[in-house]
Amino acid sequence: MHTSKSCASSSQNYCYDVFLSFRGEDTRKTFTDHLYKALRDEGLIVFRDHEEIERGEDIEYEIEKGIRQSGSWIVVLSKDYAFSSWCLDELVMIFECRDKSKRLLLPVFYHVDPSDVRKQSGLISEAFCMHEERFNKERDDAKRKILMDKLKRWRSALSQLASLEGMPLQNIANGYESKFIQKIVNVIKDKVTCKFVGITPHPVGINASVHVVNKWLRNRSTEVEVFALYGIGGVGKTTIAKYVYNMNLHLFEGGSFLENIREYSERFDGLVSLQRQLLSDICRGNAPTINTLNDGVLQIPIAIRQRKLLIVLDDVDEVEQLDAIFGMMRDKFHQGSKIIITTRNVHLLKAYEHCRRYAVKKLNFSDSLELFSWHAFRESHPPEHYKEQSERIVKQCQGLPLALEVLGASLQGKKVEVWRSATEKLEIIPHCKIQKILRISYDSLQDDHDRDLFLEIGCFFNGEAKSYVVGILDECKYYTVIGIENLIDRCLLKIDKYKKLRMHHSIQSMGREIIRQQSPKDPGKRSRLWHFRDSLEVLKDETGTRAIEGLALDMNMTNAQTTELRTEAFAIMHKLRLLKINNVELRGGYKDFPKNLKWLCWHGCPSRSLPNDFPCRSLVALDMQSSNLKNLGQGHMLLGSLKFLDLSHCHSLVKTPDFKNLSALEQLILEDCINLIEIDESIGYAEGLVLLNLKDCRLLKKLPKNFGRLKLLETLVISGCCNLGMLPAGMREMKLLKVFHADGLDFSNSSHNAQRKESWREFIWGLVSKPIVSPQLALTSLPSSSITSLSLVNCNLHDNAFPKDFCVVPSLEYLNLSRNPIRFLPDCFKGLKVVKWLKLKECNRLQALEDLPNIKMLSALYCPLLEKITFESGMSLEGLAFPWGCDKLLEMGKVFKFVPIGNIDPEFINDCGIYDVESRKRIRIRLLNNYTHKETSCLIQGVYENHRSTEVFRGKSFSIFYPGSSVPVWFTSQAHAPSISFVVSHSKPRYLNTCIIYKLVSDRRQYFYMVINNRTKHRITIYRPSCYGIPRGDDYMTWLSHWEFNSHDLDSGDEVSISVFTHTFYPSFEVKEVGVHLVYEEEEHADIHPAKRLKIQPACDESSEYIIPVAENPQGHRATTQVYFLGCINEYTDLLAKAVLENTLEVESVESIQGLIV
């Protein structure tokens, strides 16, 4: 069924299934002896020391070997366990082995309270006091230091042990030892007999997806939940499922990974075989016998209700396959069970309403190149002389792991010239292994209609707007809307955010190869010709046949200087419906040209007009961009079926056609027709027109008087039409207008062309305001508006240009006011309740954006006078573009606020340990703002920042930078180094104060990071401040900061380190000292130095900063590292965040993070 290996002993060929660690004097002849016998009775091989080994400072070789060669460990924590240095050394060794493998460690609390172990209180505390007193008696300083280091390791090991899920005697069996022992045996038996699935040796680029699934798997829900990974074939669904299965199986009482369900279901008795496998896995070999599907349907509910299970159903293709395995028995599962499904068929998930779905994304270029290199060169990057060809192939694969692995393996060991030839071949003929796997989705389509639709899109319409394709193919007798939905359900097609159809390159190549196989040697006999060489050959040799339904040729793709093609080459192609002949010159008449053309794309047509005998009667779409047309000629008289007309960039075009015969027209695009003077007055006859694009028609002076007859118009673009005259009166009746772009038109209140401007202003403001009365134009009302997108870039709009009720229209989602001389947004902008995107780029006079509503995206780049951005309520930082070029920005609401030292409460400044405030008020320093990328000279500033609360810190922090060369004396821990380590001495520290002393050693501008690493709890917080001070010359700069902990992060005994570094081998800073002081709960109200209980004063509201928990290491079950990013950092703009996200497996220490970003 699948490659598998046992979880513990059998998977690694360990000598022992279980190692017993215990305090001999406490439990050797009682509890541990009974546990040992119960484990042996289950057939498990158990290691225990049969006689007391003399205690010493070193672990005996046999015991050390027993620990290393055991598949799991049980630590029996009895009352005097911590008094034994032998036991503690043993525990340290166990953790060292566990950190390198995926073995199970089970703490058993035998008459011991787990909280005493966690807090290291009670007898645990007494034991460590005894050890510490004994070690302090050592007179040799070096030896005493070694002993004290050992004491730290003991503490850390016990803390880690307490953080694991353990088994307390009183809680689990109410003190009954026999029941308790049986439960322990069941847990161990489950773990050492569970099965892992084989995984790829090179898991590149899966960590983000693995993290998403892991977070769901570990949500502690008691519900029975289903998670679906879906995507195209070969994108990595099964790889991700295998990793999360192996990583999380130990959290469940059993599991099963059913691989290749689609393939098995096609075999005789295949579904029964899957049922048997499922029962065998979850019943551990004691499965009942089943011979038919009905037998399985009856037996499976009995098995799955017994225990919490993790089930993976891989490559499910039909609902019937799910029904055969589970039927409608989701409610029969034991509570807390989880089911993961991988599929290419999204439609089948609709039967599972509460199923969580996750689309597996393709790899980025960096990960793609690495994965390809592992398979082609057995290393993570290509050799220099293969780099160009490798990158070419990787780009062609478009992030599909299957293609990268197959092509890499097929080219391994081949010479460069072979690679070049193979690359050229792959552009036409895909690799057979890739073709075979991807074709499964094509063959699974329900009928020839959907298969043909897939081929049409793959050959001619990949990247085109959905509405455009639907309009054309509906006329080709396709049911395009439902067909596209079916293709999307099978992960063969996507619709992007611009509503364009997107097909992956490998999927597209699969479809084109199906067509090539129709006639491999004679392209003229294929149904569609998409490759320019085949198309040119058929047209040049005139070898086309009746089979051809679509043809695409772009002469710019060929090396031919002048190739004469004749219209007679098309005469035999009676079925031709789709034709693309860009930059082609045809000779001859069109009498015998195919009569059923629906789509003609003829960019660069050399003719001055359409030939009079051109068969236009059936045309639905005519795309003549960048052609030499002066007009459409008489041929347009027969364009009664035309829906789409695109004459963009036809620089010779001076007038539009007569629209009387274009009554079906829906879209008219005339962008960049720079010599177009007028729109024909007959345009009112095109009453079905939905889109009109006149962008950059600079000579156009007026719109037709009957323009108002276009009552169905939804999109109107007049950007760049700088000579347009008065607004046609009928335009006010366009009640369905949704998109209006008028960039570059002057709508100011100046007297020049005042009446023209006023007419357009009234129209525009009417789109976004309440109906108004205009004395100048005697308007009584304006229509209610459905406007969704309004762009008025560079329209010379001042503050007073906006009406009081601007933006009250609830439909407006996109507003672009960039490059206008606005200083402040008027109060009316508080009505922007549903606007998703506000753009104010390059507004050179803009000074403040205050009390903005909760918009989703704000872009205010290169506004040099902007000082302040605030919001009415919470807005996530994800929706706020970094304000580059806003050199004077001092406050970005919900994120940061700069306050001069003279404006901060003096008592608060004293609490920071900063004295002589009056003289410091006049000191100027250089600050680099990490958000604006601007260095400024300013007075000493306090910086208030807000962060989303994490498991480590609460929301607010405060920093201040000032000249200074020493850490204040009240900091209890100090180090003359760029990092400092300490052990938390009490429970519940509330605040963290840090002090960094540094100087400049290079003028290179770099990012500055503070890394706080809780080694005990495996949590790393990476903080990049909003700004940092830049020292002058050889002077030192002091950076003080203050943080509030969350209540459950730090405990007594936790080992913590704090480091500061930049991100290259050649840092621009040198850190002289680091100081740390923790404020504990009991100190908060004590009569001590006030700085030790420093609290942050609120300066701005709570924000949403980036917090990115990094995916766990799929190679092990140990407590894995979580990485959190705070401050001016996100995965899109910061090199460190990118490095950590793309190399998650490496994040095990601060040193590894430094290695990543270097």
Short mmCIF file of C-alpha atoms in Angstrom, two decimals, residues 755-922:
data_model
loop_
_atom_site.label_atom_id
_atom_site.label_comp_id
_atom_site.label_asym_id
_atom_site.label_seq_id
_atom_site.Cartn_x
_atom_site.Cartn_y
_atom_site.Cartn_z
CA GLN A 755 -17.70 75.83 -17.56
CA ARG A 756 -16.19 72.65 -19.01
CA LYS A 757 -14.48 71.80 -15.71
CA GLU A 758 -17.62 72.52 -13.72
CA SER A 759 -19.66 70.18 -15.90
CA TRP A 760 -17.21 67.32 -15.35
CA ARG A 761 -16.84 68.08 -11.62
CA GLU A 762 -20.59 67.96 -11.16
CA PHE A 763 -20.68 64.60 -12.92
CA ILE A 764 -17.81 63.11 -10.94
CA TRP A 765 -18.97 64.34 -7.53
CA GLY A 766 -22.42 63.11 -8.41
CA LEU A 767 -20.96 59.61 -8.66
CA VAL A 768 -19.75 59.66 -5.05
CA SER A 769 -22.10 62.11 -3.32
CA LYS A 770 -25.72 62.58 -2.44
CA PRO A 771 -27.92 64.04 -5.19
CA ILE A 772 -27.37 67.80 -5.34
CA VAL A 773 -28.79 70.91 -6.96
CA SER A 774 -26.46 72.88 -9.23
CA PRO A 775 -27.41 76.51 -9.89
CA GLN A 776 -24.83 76.78 -12.64
CA LEU A 777 -26.22 73.87 -14.64
CA ALA A 778 -29.80 74.01 -13.37
CA LEU A 779 -29.62 70.36 -12.35
CA THR A 780 -32.45 69.16 -10.19
CA SER A 781 -30.94 65.81 -9.31
CA LEU A 782 -28.30 63.30 -10.15
CA PRO A 783 -28.85 59.56 -10.42
CA SER A 784 -28.10 57.25 -7.53
CA SER A 785 -24.60 55.84 -8.12
CA SER A 786 -23.19 52.32 -8.22
CA ILE A 787 -19.58 53.46 -8.70
CA THR A 788 -16.96 51.00 -7.38
CA SER A 789 -13.71 52.38 -8.82
CA LEU A 790 -12.78 56.06 -9.22
CA SER A 791 -9.35 57.22 -10.37
CA LEU A 792 -8.52 60.94 -10.50
CA VAL A 793 -4.73 60.90 -10.65
CA ASN A 794 -3.04 64.23 -11.42
CA CYS A 795 -6.32 66.16 -11.76
CA ASN A 796 -5.08 69.30 -9.90
CA LEU A 797 -7.51 68.71 -7.02
CA HIS A 798 -7.03 70.88 -3.91
CA ASP A 799 -8.50 70.49 -0.42
CA ASN A 800 -11.53 72.60 -1.26
CA ALA A 801 -12.36 70.62 -4.39
CA PHE A 802 -14.33 67.95 -2.58
CA PRO A 803 -18.03 68.33 -1.68
CA LYS A 804 -19.04 67.90 1.95
CA ASP A 805 -20.81 64.63 1.29
CA PHE A 806 -17.99 63.12 -0.73
CA CYS A 807 -17.73 59.30 -0.56
CA VAL A 808 -21.09 58.59 1.01
CA VAL A 809 -21.80 56.11 -1.80
CA PRO A 810 -21.65 52.65 -0.20
CA SER A 811 -20.45 50.92 -3.36
CA LEU A 812 -17.07 52.70 -3.74
CA GLU A 813 -14.17 50.25 -3.22
CA TYR A 814 -11.17 51.79 -5.02
CA LEU A 815 -10.18 55.47 -4.93
CA ASN A 816 -6.98 56.83 -6.45
CA LEU A 817 -6.16 60.50 -5.78
CA SER A 818 -2.41 60.28 -6.38
CA ARG A 819 -0.35 63.26 -7.60
CA ASN A 820 -2.89 65.88 -6.51
CA PRO A 821 -1.98 69.01 -4.45
CA ILE A 822 -3.99 67.89 -1.39
CA ARG A 823 -2.75 68.99 2.04
CA PHE A 824 -5.34 67.30 4.25
CA LEU A 825 -8.16 64.93 3.51
CA PRO A 826 -11.41 66.71 4.39
CA ASP A 827 -13.76 65.37 7.07
CA CYS A 828 -16.01 63.91 4.41
CA PHE A 829 -13.43 61.15 3.88
CA LYS A 830 -14.62 59.56 7.11
CA GLY A 831 -17.46 58.28 4.95
CA LEU A 832 -15.05 55.87 3.23
CA LYS A 833 -16.59 52.95 5.09
CA VAL A 834 -16.32 50.31 2.38
CA VAL A 835 -13.34 51.55 0.37
CA LYS A 836 -10.87 48.69 0.11
CA TRP A 837 -8.00 50.61 -1.45
CA LEU A 838 -7.04 54.26 -1.12
CA LYS A 839 -4.04 55.49 -3.13
CA LEU A 840 -2.36 58.83 -2.45
CA LYS A 841 1.01 58.34 -4.07
CA GLU A 842 3.24 61.37 -4.78
CA CYS A 843 0.92 63.93 -3.18
CA ASN A 844 3.71 66.47 -2.64
CA ARG A 845 1.69 68.78 -0.37
CA LEU A 846 0.00 66.13 1.79
CA GLN A 847 0.71 66.77 5.49
CA ALA A 848 -1.60 64.48 7.47
CA LEU A 849 -4.03 61.60 7.11
CA GLU A 850 -6.10 61.60 10.28
CA ASP A 851 -8.95 59.40 11.49
CA LEU A 852 -9.03 57.29 8.35
CA PRO A 853 -11.75 54.65 8.33
CA ASN A 854 -10.94 50.97 8.37
CA ILE A 855 -9.81 50.61 4.76
CA LYS A 856 -8.03 47.44 3.74
CA MET A 857 -5.23 48.95 1.67
CA LEU A 858 -3.54 52.33 1.98
CA SER A 859 -0.74 53.44 -0.32
CA ALA A 860 0.78 56.82 0.53
CA LEU A 861 4.26 56.60 -1.00
CA TYR A 862 6.60 59.51 -1.72
CA CYS A 863 4.59 62.17 0.11
CA PRO A 864 7.56 64.23 1.38
CA LEU A 865 5.56 66.49 3.77
CA LEU A 866 3.41 63.76 5.34
CA GLU A 867 3.86 63.74 9.14
CA LYS A 868 0.98 61.73 10.53
CA ILE A 869 -1.27 58.77 9.67
CA THR A 870 -4.02 57.75 12.10
CA PHE A 871 -7.11 55.58 11.89
CA GLU A 872 -10.54 55.54 13.44
CA SER A 873 -10.23 51.89 14.43
CA GLY A 874 -7.86 48.95 14.06
CA MET A 875 -6.30 48.38 10.67
CA SER A 876 -3.84 45.56 10.03
CA LEU A 877 -0.32 46.44 8.96
CA GLU A 878 -0.71 44.01 6.07
CA GLY A 879 -2.94 46.61 4.42
CA LEU A 880 -0.52 49.49 4.82
CA ALA A 881 2.23 49.85 2.25
CA PHE A 882 5.53 50.92 3.78
CA PRO A 883 5.54 54.74 3.48
CA TRP A 884 8.78 55.03 1.52
CA GLY A 885 9.62 58.57 0.56
CA CYS A 886 7.53 60.08 3.41
CA ASP A 887 10.59 61.67 4.97
CA LYS A 888 8.83 63.63 7.72
CA LEU A 889 6.53 60.88 9.00
CA LEU A 890 6.49 60.92 12.84
CA GLU A 891 3.38 58.90 13.60
CA MET A 892 1.81 55.96 11.89
CA GLY A 893 -1.26 55.16 13.94
CA LYS A 894 -1.45 51.61 15.31
CA VAL A 895 2.25 51.17 14.54
CA PHE A 896 4.64 53.81 15.91
CA LYS A 897 4.87 57.33 17.24
CA PHE A 898 7.95 59.54 17.68
CA VAL A 899 7.85 61.98 20.61
CA PRO A 900 10.66 64.48 21.40
CA ILE A 901 12.18 63.90 24.82
CA GLY A 902 11.02 67.33 25.93
CA ASN A 903 7.39 66.32 25.41
CA ILE A 904 7.57 63.11 27.45
CA ASP A 905 6.58 63.04 31.12
CA PRO A 906 9.80 63.97 33.05
CA GLU A 907 9.09 61.34 35.71
CA PHE A 908 8.86 58.70 33.02
CA ILE A 909 12.21 59.83 31.58
CA ASN A 910 13.81 59.66 35.03
CA ASP A 911 12.42 56.16 35.42
CA CYS A 912 14.35 55.24 32.29
CA GLY A 913 17.57 56.24 34.05
CA ILE A 914 18.02 59.36 31.88
CA TYR A 915 18.99 62.37 33.95
CA ASP A 916 19.78 66.01 33.17
CA VAL A 917 16.77 66.09 30.85
CA GLU A 918 16.93 69.87 30.30
CA SER A 919 20.33 69.71 28.66
CA ARG A 920 19.38 66.62 26.69
CA LYS A 921 16.36 68.40 25.21
CA ARG A 922 18.72 70.40 23.02
#
